C-alpha positions as a printed Julia matrix, in Angstrom:
455×3 Matrix{Float64}:
   0.0    0.0     0.0
   2.8    2.41    0.92
   4.57   1.66   -2.38
   1.38   2.46   -4.33
   1.03   5.72   -2.42
   4.64   6.6    -3.13
   4.12   5.95   -6.86
   1.05   8.2    -6.9
   2.97  10.96   -5.15
   5.82  10.76   -7.68
   3.53  10.84  -10.68
   4.24  13.86  -12.87
   2.72  15.37  -15.98
   1.9   13.05  -18.84
   3.5   13.77  -22.25
   0.09  14.95  -23.49
  -0.09  17.54  -20.71
   3.26  18.99  -21.75
   2.07  19.13  -25.36
  -1.11  20.98  -24.36
   0.86  23.49  -22.28
   3.33  24.16  -25.12
   0.58  24.58  -27.73
  -1.33  26.95  -25.44
   1.71  29.18  -24.89
   2.78  29.09  -28.55
  -0.67  30.23  -29.64
  -0.76  32.98  -27.03
   2.73  34.37  -27.58
   3.88  33.04  -30.97
   0.9   33.12  -33.34
   0.98  36.9   -33.52
   4.43  36.88  -35.14
   3.26  34.89  -38.15
   2.8   36.9   -41.38
  -0.5   38.78  -41.52
  -3.11  37.71  -44.06
  -6.18  39.25  -45.66
  -7.32  42.3   -43.65
  -5.81  41.18  -40.33
  -3.34  43.61  -38.76
  -0.34  42.66  -36.57
  -2.44  43.51  -33.51
  -5.28  41.4   -34.89
  -2.9   38.46  -35.36
  -1.73  38.7   -31.75
  -5.26  38.93  -30.39
  -6.45  36.07  -32.59
  -3.55  33.93  -31.39
  -4.29  34.88  -27.79
  -7.97  34.0   -28.24
  -7.11  30.62  -29.77
  -4.55  29.96  -27.04
  -7.0   30.8   -24.27
  -9.68  28.55  -25.75
  -7.2   25.7   -26.25
  -5.8   26.05  -22.74
  -9.23  26.14  -21.13
 -10.36  23.13  -23.15
  -7.31  20.92  -22.56
  -5.63  22.1   -19.37
  -7.35  24.22  -16.73
  -8.51  27.8   -16.17
  -6.24  29.57  -13.7
  -2.78  29.57  -15.29
  -3.99  30.13  -18.89
  -5.94  33.13  -17.56
  -2.85  34.59  -15.89
  -0.78  34.14  -19.05
  -3.64  35.74  -20.99
  -3.33  38.87  -18.83
   0.34  39.08  -19.79
  -0.22  38.38  -23.5
  -3.06  40.93  -23.68
  -0.84  43.58  -22.11
   1.94  42.85  -24.64
  -0.32  42.64  -27.7
  -0.1   46.31  -28.64
  -3.86  46.7   -28.31
  -3.37  48.08  -24.8
  -0.6   48.22  -22.2
  -0.21  46.03  -19.12
  -2.1   48.39  -16.82
  -4.89  48.68  -19.37
  -5.07  44.9   -19.75
  -5.46  44.35  -16.01
  -7.98  47.17  -15.69
 -10.14  46.0   -18.62
 -10.09  42.36  -17.51
 -10.41  42.46  -13.74
 -12.15  45.84  -13.7
 -14.87  44.94  -16.17
 -18.44  45.63  -15.08
 -19.57  42.1   -15.97
 -16.82  40.57  -13.82
 -17.78  42.78  -10.88
 -21.44  41.92  -11.44
 -20.66  38.19  -11.38
 -18.68  38.53   -8.14
 -21.5   40.33   -6.35
 -24.13  37.99   -7.75
 -22.08  35.04   -6.57
 -22.33  36.3    -3.0
 -26.12  36.31   -3.1
 -26.89  33.33   -5.34
 -24.32  31.18   -3.55
 -25.57  32.21   -0.12
 -29.13  31.21   -1.05
 -27.93  27.65   -1.59
 -25.49  27.58    1.34
 -28.26  28.57    3.72
 -30.5   25.7     2.66
 -32.57  26.82   -0.31
 -31.26  24.01   -2.51
 -32.23  21.24   -0.11
 -35.61  22.85    0.53
 -36.23  23.14   -3.23
 -35.23  19.5    -3.77
 -37.58  18.28   -1.06
 -40.43  20.54   -2.18
 -40.16  19.62   -5.86
 -39.35  15.9    -5.66
 -42.25  15.25   -3.3
 -44.77  16.64   -5.78
 -47.05  13.88   -7.01
 -46.53  14.85  -10.64
 -42.77  14.16  -10.38
 -42.72  10.99   -8.26
 -40.97   8.21  -10.15
 -40.46  10.48  -13.17
 -36.9   11.85  -12.99
 -36.64  12.54  -16.72
 -39.92  14.47  -16.71
 -38.69  16.37  -13.63
 -35.47  17.27  -15.5
 -37.41  18.42  -18.56
 -39.7   20.62  -16.46
 -36.71  22.06  -14.61
 -35.03  23.11  -17.87
 -38.2   24.08  -19.72
 -39.55  26.33  -16.95
 -36.26  28.14  -16.46
 -35.84  28.56  -20.21
 -39.01  30.67  -20.25
 -38.0   32.42  -17.03
 -34.74  33.57  -18.61
 -36.71  35.58  -21.16
 -37.05  38.29  -18.55
 -34.38  37.46  -15.94
 -30.7   38.01  -16.7
 -28.87  34.82  -17.63
 -25.93  35.45  -15.29
 -27.78  35.42  -11.93
 -30.02  32.63  -13.18
 -27.01  30.53  -14.2
 -25.23  31.02  -10.87
 -28.33  30.03   -8.94
 -29.39  27.08  -11.09
 -25.89  25.54  -11.26
 -25.7   25.68   -7.47
 -29.15  24.09   -7.15
 -28.41  21.31   -9.65
 -25.14  20.55   -7.88
 -27.07  20.42   -4.61
 -29.51  17.98   -6.22
 -26.6   15.79   -7.34
 -24.93  15.9    -3.91
 -28.15  15.27   -2.02
 -29.12  12.31   -4.2
 -25.64  10.83   -3.78
 -24.25  11.14   -7.3
 -20.51  10.66   -7.71
 -18.4   13.73   -8.46
 -17.57  12.31  -11.9
 -21.14  11.35  -12.72
 -22.47  12.42  -16.11
 -25.62  13.5   -14.23
 -23.83  16.73  -13.23
 -22.46  17.49  -16.7
 -25.77  16.67  -18.37
 -27.69  18.91  -15.97
 -25.23  21.8   -16.21
 -25.23  21.58  -20.01
 -29.02  21.57  -20.08
 -29.15  24.64  -17.87
 -26.72  26.48  -20.16
 -28.74  25.52  -23.24
 -32.05  26.46  -21.56
 -30.82  29.9   -20.53
 -29.32  30.64  -23.94
 -32.52  29.54  -25.71
 -34.63  31.63  -23.34
 -32.43  34.66  -23.93
 -32.73  34.09  -27.67
 -36.5   34.6   -27.46
 -36.1   38.26  -26.49
 -36.78  39.83  -29.9
 -34.91  43.08  -29.4
 -31.57  41.71  -28.17
 -31.09  38.12  -29.28
 -28.81  36.57  -31.89
 -31.93  35.46  -33.77
 -32.69  39.13  -34.35
 -29.31  39.35  -36.08
 -30.34  36.38  -38.2
 -33.65  38.06  -39.04
 -31.92  41.34  -39.89
 -29.52  39.57  -42.25
 -32.46  37.79  -43.86
 -34.27  41.1   -44.29
 -31.27  42.72  -45.98
 -30.79  39.84  -48.4
 -34.43  39.2   -49.29
 -35.88  42.71  -48.84
 -38.55  41.22  -46.58
 -39.99  42.46  -43.3
 -39.32  41.26  -39.76
 -42.42  40.05  -37.91
 -41.24  40.04  -34.29
 -44.39  38.24  -33.1
 -43.85  35.43  -35.58
 -40.17  35.39  -34.7
 -41.02  34.95  -31.01
 -43.35  32.06  -31.9
 -40.68  30.37  -34.03
 -37.94  30.73  -31.43
 -40.33  29.47  -28.75
 -41.03  26.35  -30.82
 -37.3   25.91  -31.45
 -36.51  26.2   -27.75
 -39.18  23.7   -26.74
 -38.06  21.14  -29.32
 -34.37  21.61  -28.55
 -34.83  21.22  -24.78
 -37.02  18.14  -25.31
 -34.46  16.56  -27.65
 -31.63  17.4   -25.26
 -33.34  15.81  -22.26
 -34.39  12.62  -24.05
 -31.48  12.03  -26.42
 -28.83  13.4   -24.09
 -29.85  11.04  -21.32
 -29.22   8.09  -23.65
 -26.11   9.45  -25.34
 -24.31  10.28  -22.08
 -25.74   7.28  -20.2
 -27.19   9.37  -17.41
 -28.22   7.23  -14.45
 -31.58   8.49  -13.2
 -32.15   5.51  -10.93
 -30.3    7.2    -8.06
 -32.53  10.26   -8.31
 -35.66   8.12   -8.7
 -34.88   6.08   -5.58
 -33.8    9.05   -3.48
 -35.52   9.36   -0.09
 -36.08  13.04    0.7
 -36.13  12.22    4.43
 -32.35  11.94    4.2
 -32.27  15.72    3.78
 -33.22  16.14    7.43
 -35.85  18.15    9.24
 -34.24  21.48    8.37
 -35.09  20.94    4.69
 -38.84  21.09    5.4
 -38.84  24.84    5.89
 -36.84  27.8     4.63
 -34.66  29.46    7.23
 -35.52  33.1     8.07
 -32.23  34.35    6.63
 -32.86  32.41    3.41
 -36.27  34.04    3.06
 -34.74  37.48    3.5
 -32.03  36.77    0.95
 -34.65  35.53   -1.53
 -36.84  38.6    -1.06
 -33.99  41.07   -1.62
 -32.63  39.02   -4.53
 -36.04  38.85   -6.23
 -36.6   42.59   -5.77
 -33.22  43.19   -7.39
 -34.14  40.96  -10.33
 -37.48  42.74  -10.74
 -35.71  46.1   -10.83
 -33.35  44.73  -13.48
 -36.31  43.46  -15.52
 -38.12  46.8   -15.16
 -35.12  48.84  -16.27
 -34.55  46.58  -19.26
 -38.2   46.64  -20.38
 -39.54  50.13  -19.63
 -36.77  52.37  -20.87
 -38.07  55.94  -20.97
 -38.53  56.86  -17.32
 -36.29  58.36  -14.59
 -35.93  55.12  -12.6
 -34.81  53.09  -15.64
 -32.41  55.85  -16.69
 -30.86  55.82  -13.22
 -30.61  52.02  -13.06
 -29.26  51.6   -16.58
 -26.98  54.59  -16.97
 -25.96  55.68  -13.47
 -26.11  52.67  -11.15
 -25.76  49.97  -13.9
 -26.43  46.25  -13.45
 -23.15  45.74  -11.6
 -24.03  48.49   -9.14
 -27.55  47.16   -8.67
 -26.34  43.7    -7.66
 -23.63  45.3    -5.51
 -26.38  47.12   -3.6
 -28.2   43.78   -3.25
 -25.16  42.04   -1.73
 -24.25  45.0     0.47
 -27.75  45.25    1.91
 -27.83  41.54    2.68
 -24.56  41.84    4.58
 -26.18  44.53    6.76
 -29.8   43.35    7.17
 -30.21  41.15   10.31
 -30.59  37.44    9.64
 -33.8   37.14   11.65
 -32.4   34.05   13.4
 -31.32  35.77   16.61
 -27.63  35.03   16.06
 -26.46  38.62   15.97
 -25.34  38.26   12.33
 -26.43  39.69    9.02
 -28.49  37.72    6.48
 -25.27  36.92    4.61
 -22.23  36.28    6.77
 -19.13  36.7     4.63
 -17.15  34.05    6.5
 -19.79  31.49    5.55
 -19.39  32.05    1.82
 -15.77  33.07    1.24
 -14.44  29.51    1.09
 -17.36  27.95   -0.77
 -17.35  27.16   -4.52
 -21.11  27.62   -4.44
 -20.6   31.24   -3.39
 -17.49  32.31   -5.28
 -15.68  30.43   -8.06
 -12.38  31.98   -9.1
 -12.13  29.9   -12.29
 -15.43  31.39  -13.45
 -14.37  34.92  -12.5
 -11.0   34.67  -14.24
 -12.5   33.03  -17.33
 -15.07  35.81  -17.7
 -12.4   38.42  -16.97
 -10.29  37.12  -19.86
 -12.78  36.08  -22.53
 -15.22  38.99  -22.47
 -12.75  41.87  -23.05
 -10.75  39.68  -25.43
 -13.8   38.95  -27.57
 -14.63  42.68  -27.58
 -11.07  43.55  -28.62
 -11.2   41.1   -31.53
 -14.1   43.01  -33.1
 -12.28  46.35  -32.88
 -11.45  48.04  -36.2
  -7.73  47.96  -35.4
  -7.67  44.14  -35.65
  -9.14  43.71  -39.15
 -10.98  40.55  -38.06
 -14.54  41.57  -39.01
 -13.65  42.67  -42.6
 -11.84  39.35  -43.03
 -14.95  37.39  -41.94
 -17.21  39.55  -44.1
 -14.98  38.96  -47.11
 -15.22  35.22  -46.61
 -19.01  34.97  -46.42
 -20.38  37.77  -48.61
 -19.64  36.18  -52.05
 -21.36  32.96  -51.03
 -24.81  34.62  -51.07
 -24.62  35.83  -54.68
 -27.22  34.16  -56.91
 -28.43  31.77  -54.23
 -32.02  30.81  -53.42
 -33.75  32.2   -50.29
 -33.76  28.75  -48.62
 -30.01  28.34  -49.19
 -29.39  31.83  -47.78
 -31.58  31.03  -44.77
 -29.83  27.75  -43.97
 -26.36  29.18  -44.54
 -27.13  32.25  -42.44
 -28.34  30.06  -39.57
 -25.1   28.08  -39.72
 -22.89  31.18  -39.85
 -24.82  33.01  -37.11
 -24.66  29.9   -34.94
 -20.89  29.69  -35.4
 -20.26  33.4   -34.85
 -22.62  33.93  -31.93
 -22.55  30.56  -30.19
 -18.84  29.8   -30.27
 -19.11  30.6   -26.57
 -21.58  27.75  -26.18
 -19.16  25.18  -27.57
 -15.95  26.72  -26.28
 -15.17  28.56  -23.03
 -15.11  32.04  -24.46
 -17.09  34.9   -26.03
 -20.04  34.85  -23.63
 -20.45  35.17  -19.88
 -22.96  32.27  -19.48
 -20.63  29.87  -21.29
 -17.62  31.09  -19.33
 -19.52  30.46  -16.11
 -20.41  26.95  -17.34
 -16.89  25.98  -18.39
 -15.37  27.46  -15.24
 -17.47  25.53  -12.72
 -15.25  23.4   -10.5
 -18.02  20.79  -10.14
 -17.54  19.73  -13.8
 -13.73  19.7   -14.26
 -13.55  17.29  -17.22
 -13.0   19.61  -20.22
 -13.46  16.78  -22.7
 -16.87  15.8   -21.35
 -17.94  19.45  -21.1
 -17.03  19.92  -24.75
 -18.96  16.8   -25.79
 -22.03  18.06  -23.91
 -22.01  21.47  -25.58
 -21.15  20.07  -29.02
 -24.24  17.9   -28.7
 -26.24  20.98  -27.66
 -24.93  22.99  -30.61
 -25.78  20.16  -33.02
 -29.36  20.06  -31.75
 -29.57  23.83  -31.97
 -28.29  23.8   -35.55
 -30.45  20.96  -36.87
 -33.71  21.98  -35.22
 -33.26  25.68  -36.06
 -32.69  24.89  -39.74
 -35.76  22.65  -39.91
 -38.12  24.99  -38.01
 -37.0   28.22  -39.71
 -37.12  26.57  -43.16
 -40.63  25.23  -42.58
 -41.72  28.63  -41.29
 -40.38  30.24  -44.46
 -42.15  27.73  -46.71
 -45.44  28.18  -44.85
 -45.35  31.98  -44.83
 -43.76  32.52  -48.26
């Protein structure tokens, strides 16, 4: 036994790990010195190499050290200096918003909401003995909820709840149940967000279609089509994904909620207070994003901002009494500072790197967008409307959902890929590739049929 332990302790990196590290660093620091091509500038080459290196490192290695090297490479790229790189990455409003939202969303679960929710939902007669139906309802309901609620706080809360479900039911840390559930949550939130007509990637698809065909955009019809797409995609994901990834639902089906203990029967006073403040904050965010021309929305959107709003939420909860007679606030910082459910540094660093990097890539100084436009524009010439529709769906999916498949370009995907509960990058990638394939196939079929019916 001692010899086996000694061997494990002496085990070093595998040759593949060294290869992944070298490729990551070469892309980050070496790609930019290759000759420029098309409209790409030297700065564009460095940023493109950095982006590819970050994605490769996140997908094959881990999050922390590729993120730190990304800070250095961004500061040396010529796009900004080192101080500017640090400020834009760690000082970004989205990063700050995620940190403050983590405090609240994580605390809700730490203080027992997850176990209460599991007991409350699994004991419903409609879900007894039907774990797959329960999973579908979980994803379907929150897909529609994310139409009006920001994806970031929803993602942080739902990932924590699903992980609590997995832990409570006794699933192994490596179980595909966790990956399958996390992937379904990501897909549900992105599909729900896509149904918002005035700010979704489908609106970009519709605008492109309008320019090419000289047609009109019917936002009501678009909402109906995207709603049908979302429902079909979530249904296919739940049913086919369970088979493809061999998800074991028997553990969940046989789970005895009495194992959760007496405290799971009721919400703690501090949990109720956290929920009330958190929900009020979400409602204010929904109001400011829906009703734009009024003093309150102007203040929330332009002066306080979303990051400031959720900062107020967290700050208040660290001042408001818990209601449990313990002399503490509703959120006690010492309870959450060491918990992955409350704060995940991989997620924070991944968002800090990928969001400003993706923004920088689209800057005029890089020449990336003209290069992409030059590639795709000639393909549309002389083509039929159906061909243009299908091709546009494919291109828009690639350009706007690269963050779904890879850990970059969008905050929800960065949060997904950075979660410590699902460390296997290969399995994460398989999950989201499957999601992207469903999204592509079903979108093409539904949008094409809608065109044929309404043409």
